[in-house]
C-alpha positions as a printed Julia matrix, in Angstrom:
216×3 Matrix{Float64}:
 -19.17   -4.87   -6.49
 -16.07   -3.79   -8.44
 -14.65   -6.17  -10.84
 -10.84   -6.88  -10.77
 -10.58   -5.64  -14.26
 -11.49   -2.12  -12.9
  -8.93   -2.14  -10.29
  -6.23   -3.07  -12.93
  -7.23   -0.09  -15.17
  -7.83    2.42  -12.42
  -4.86    2.4    -9.76
  -5.58    5.81   -8.42
  -9.05    4.65   -7.25
  -7.42    1.9    -5.49
  -5.49    4.25   -2.97
  -8.75    6.23   -2.56
 -10.63    3.09   -0.99
  -9.31    3.93    2.35
  -7.24    6.24    4.49
  -4.66    3.48    5.8
  -3.09    0.82    3.73
  -1.48   -2.05    6.31
   1.87   -3.16    5.21
   1.82   -6.6     5.95
   4.68   -8.68    6.76
   3.63  -12.33    6.79
   5.67  -15.13    7.95
   3.39  -17.78    8.39
   1.0   -18.85    5.65
  -1.67  -19.79    8.16
  -1.84  -16.12    9.03
  -2.65  -14.58    5.89
  -6.39  -15.31    5.69
  -7.31  -14.35    9.22
  -5.37  -11.48    9.14
  -6.97  -10.06    6.04
 -10.52  -10.88    7.6
  -9.43   -9.09   10.66
  -8.42   -5.99    8.86
 -11.49   -6.09    6.52
 -13.76   -6.49    9.64
 -12.06   -3.11   10.93
 -13.01   -1.33    7.64
  -9.68   -1.76    5.74
 -10.17   -3.25    2.28
  -6.68   -2.27    0.34
  -3.93   -4.53    1.63
  -0.39   -4.52    0.67
   1.52   -7.92    1.5
   5.27   -7.2     1.34
   7.7    -9.59   -0.72
   9.67   -9.87    2.5
   9.26  -13.57    3.44
   9.14  -17.01    1.87
   5.27  -17.11    2.02
   4.41  -13.68    0.69
   3.39  -14.83   -2.87
   1.66  -17.7    -1.45
  -0.26  -15.13    0.92
  -1.48  -13.16   -1.74
  -3.04  -16.0    -3.43
  -4.6   -17.33   -0.36
  -6.38  -13.92    0.33
  -7.11  -13.24   -3.26
  -9.08  -16.59   -3.48
 -10.67  -16.75    0.11
 -11.36  -13.22    1.1
 -13.97  -11.72   -1.15
 -14.08   -7.68   -0.57
 -10.23   -7.49   -0.43
  -8.17   -5.41   -2.89
  -4.88   -7.27   -2.81
  -1.51   -5.91   -3.73
   2.01   -6.44   -3.4
   4.69   -4.53   -1.69
   8.54   -4.35   -2.29
   8.06   -5.42   -5.68
  11.57   -4.31   -7.46
  11.67   -5.9   -10.86
   9.53   -6.75  -13.67
   9.84  -10.44  -13.13
   8.06   -9.82   -9.37
   5.5    -7.75  -10.92
   4.57  -10.94  -13.28
   4.81  -13.17  -10.26
   2.51  -11.32   -7.87
   0.05  -10.7   -10.69
  -0.31  -14.3   -11.64
  -0.64  -14.84   -7.78
  -3.57  -12.59   -7.77
  -2.45   -9.06   -6.92
  -4.25   -6.44   -8.73
  -1.69   -3.72   -7.95
   2.13   -3.44   -6.85
   4.23   -1.19   -4.87
   7.95   -0.54   -5.05
  10.03    1.13   -2.52
  11.99    3.09   -5.16
  11.88    3.2    -8.87
  14.26    2.41  -11.77
  13.75    2.94  -15.52
  13.71   -0.58  -16.11
  10.95   -1.12  -13.44
   8.81    1.62  -14.8
   9.28    0.43  -18.53
   8.09   -3.22  -17.43
   5.2    -1.93  -15.53
   4.1     0.48  -18.27
   3.55   -2.92  -20.43
   2.7    -5.04  -17.32
  -0.36   -6.96  -15.95
  -1.09   -4.52  -13.03
  -0.35   -1.12  -12.14
   2.66   -0.28  -10.21
   2.76    2.59   -7.45
   6.53    3.54   -7.58
   8.39    4.9    -4.75
  10.23    8.17   -4.31
  12.18   10.0    -1.87
  13.35   12.96   -4.0
  12.43   15.56   -6.75
  14.57   13.94   -9.3
  13.07   10.52   -8.57
   9.59   12.19   -8.83
  10.14   13.89  -12.15
  11.63   10.17  -13.61
   8.42    8.78  -12.69
   6.21   11.81  -14.17
   8.2    11.55  -17.28
   6.89    7.9   -17.79
   3.4     8.67  -17.19
   3.03    8.15  -13.22
   1.09   10.52  -11.01
   0.56    8.57   -7.93
   3.65    7.55   -5.9
   4.64    6.0    -2.64
   6.76    8.49   -0.56
   9.36    6.24    1.1
  10.69    6.52    3.67
   8.38    9.19    4.55
   9.77   10.0     7.95
  13.66   10.02    7.1
  12.82   11.67    3.78
  11.31   14.84    5.05
   7.68   13.92    6.17
   4.97   16.15    6.14
   7.45   19.24    5.34
   8.64   17.41    2.46
   5.24   16.75    0.95
   4.1    20.12    1.44
   7.06   21.34   -0.33
   6.24   18.62   -3.41
   2.63   20.19   -3.59
   3.71   23.51   -5.21
   5.9    22.7    -8.33
   3.74   19.17   -8.61
   0.04   19.78   -7.98
  -1.45   17.13   -9.91
   0.89   14.51   -7.84
  -0.57   12.08   -5.38
   1.11   10.2    -2.67
   0.81    7.42   -0.32
   3.51    8.04    2.42
   4.96    4.88    4.03
   7.83    4.36    6.51
   7.68    6.08    9.93
   3.98    6.44    9.81
   2.21    5.22   13.08
  -0.97    6.06   15.1
   0.8     8.9    16.77
   1.29   11.07   13.35
  -0.69    9.44   10.47
  -3.61   12.14   10.82
  -0.9    14.96    9.92
   0.18   13.11    6.59
  -3.9    12.69    6.03
  -4.39   16.27    6.55
  -2.6    17.19    3.42
  -4.17   17.56    0.17
  -1.69   15.58   -1.92
  -1.96   12.43    0.27
  -4.47    9.79   -0.76
  -3.73    7.24    1.88
  -0.78    6.44    4.34
   1.0     2.87    4.77
   1.79    1.57    8.07
   2.37   -1.65    9.93
   0.85   -0.37   13.22
  -2.47   -2.0    12.26
  -1.06   -5.41   11.87
   1.6    -5.73   14.68
   3.42   -8.99   14.68
   2.93   -9.84   18.12
  -1.01   -9.79   17.56
  -0.32  -12.28   14.77
   1.8   -14.76   16.83
  -0.88  -14.75   19.43
  -3.69  -15.14   16.83
  -5.52  -12.06   18.39
  -7.29  -11.23   15.4
  -9.85   -9.18   17.63
  -7.05   -6.57   18.54
  -6.12   -6.14   14.87
  -9.66   -5.36   13.73
  -9.9    -3.04   16.82
  -6.58   -1.38   15.65
  -7.81   -1.15   12.1
 -11.32    0.37   13.13
  -9.7     3.16   15.12
  -7.25    4.14   12.43
 -10.14    4.4    10.02
 -12.7     5.79   12.33
  -9.99    8.71   13.87
  -8.46    9.32   10.4
 -10.5    12.63    9.55
 -11.42   11.1     6.18
């Protein structure tokens, strides 16, 4: 099995481990481990736990310790301090909704790789100027969706994206059909109502369907 160190040094390979990255919003810590196990059972290994709730950092730690095989990352990371916090908790990569020069500089010297978010050409060029070539495209739907990613491909042929925001079971395959998309991020494979009902079998089924129908 790949070591944590390999994932730290090869962030591009993280995004190539599966077509769908679940955007996980965990409100109750006791949901963290069974949710992660349910997603792995459905064939999804790369997990993004967003920093949107008070238990998110603890959830990252619990999954990192208790779910072998999970590649655990933190989403909604917006500062160097948060990057350090999630790395200490056990995250092996981080994703941000946007980028600032300060965040990129912190990540370049930080403990884990960052996939910064962009929505415009200028933001993309700012990230590229600091050595980045893998980005989150967010919010994908409002920012132009598949059409915008197709437009990016011409002038930026070596840049790879993980679009998130407005991605659903109805449209995710349109994004995955693009050559510059490594994976998509979405919350439809981990719906809140299923977590509230402890319906882990439903989440496994959603994950399995997403992977098997992805075309990858």
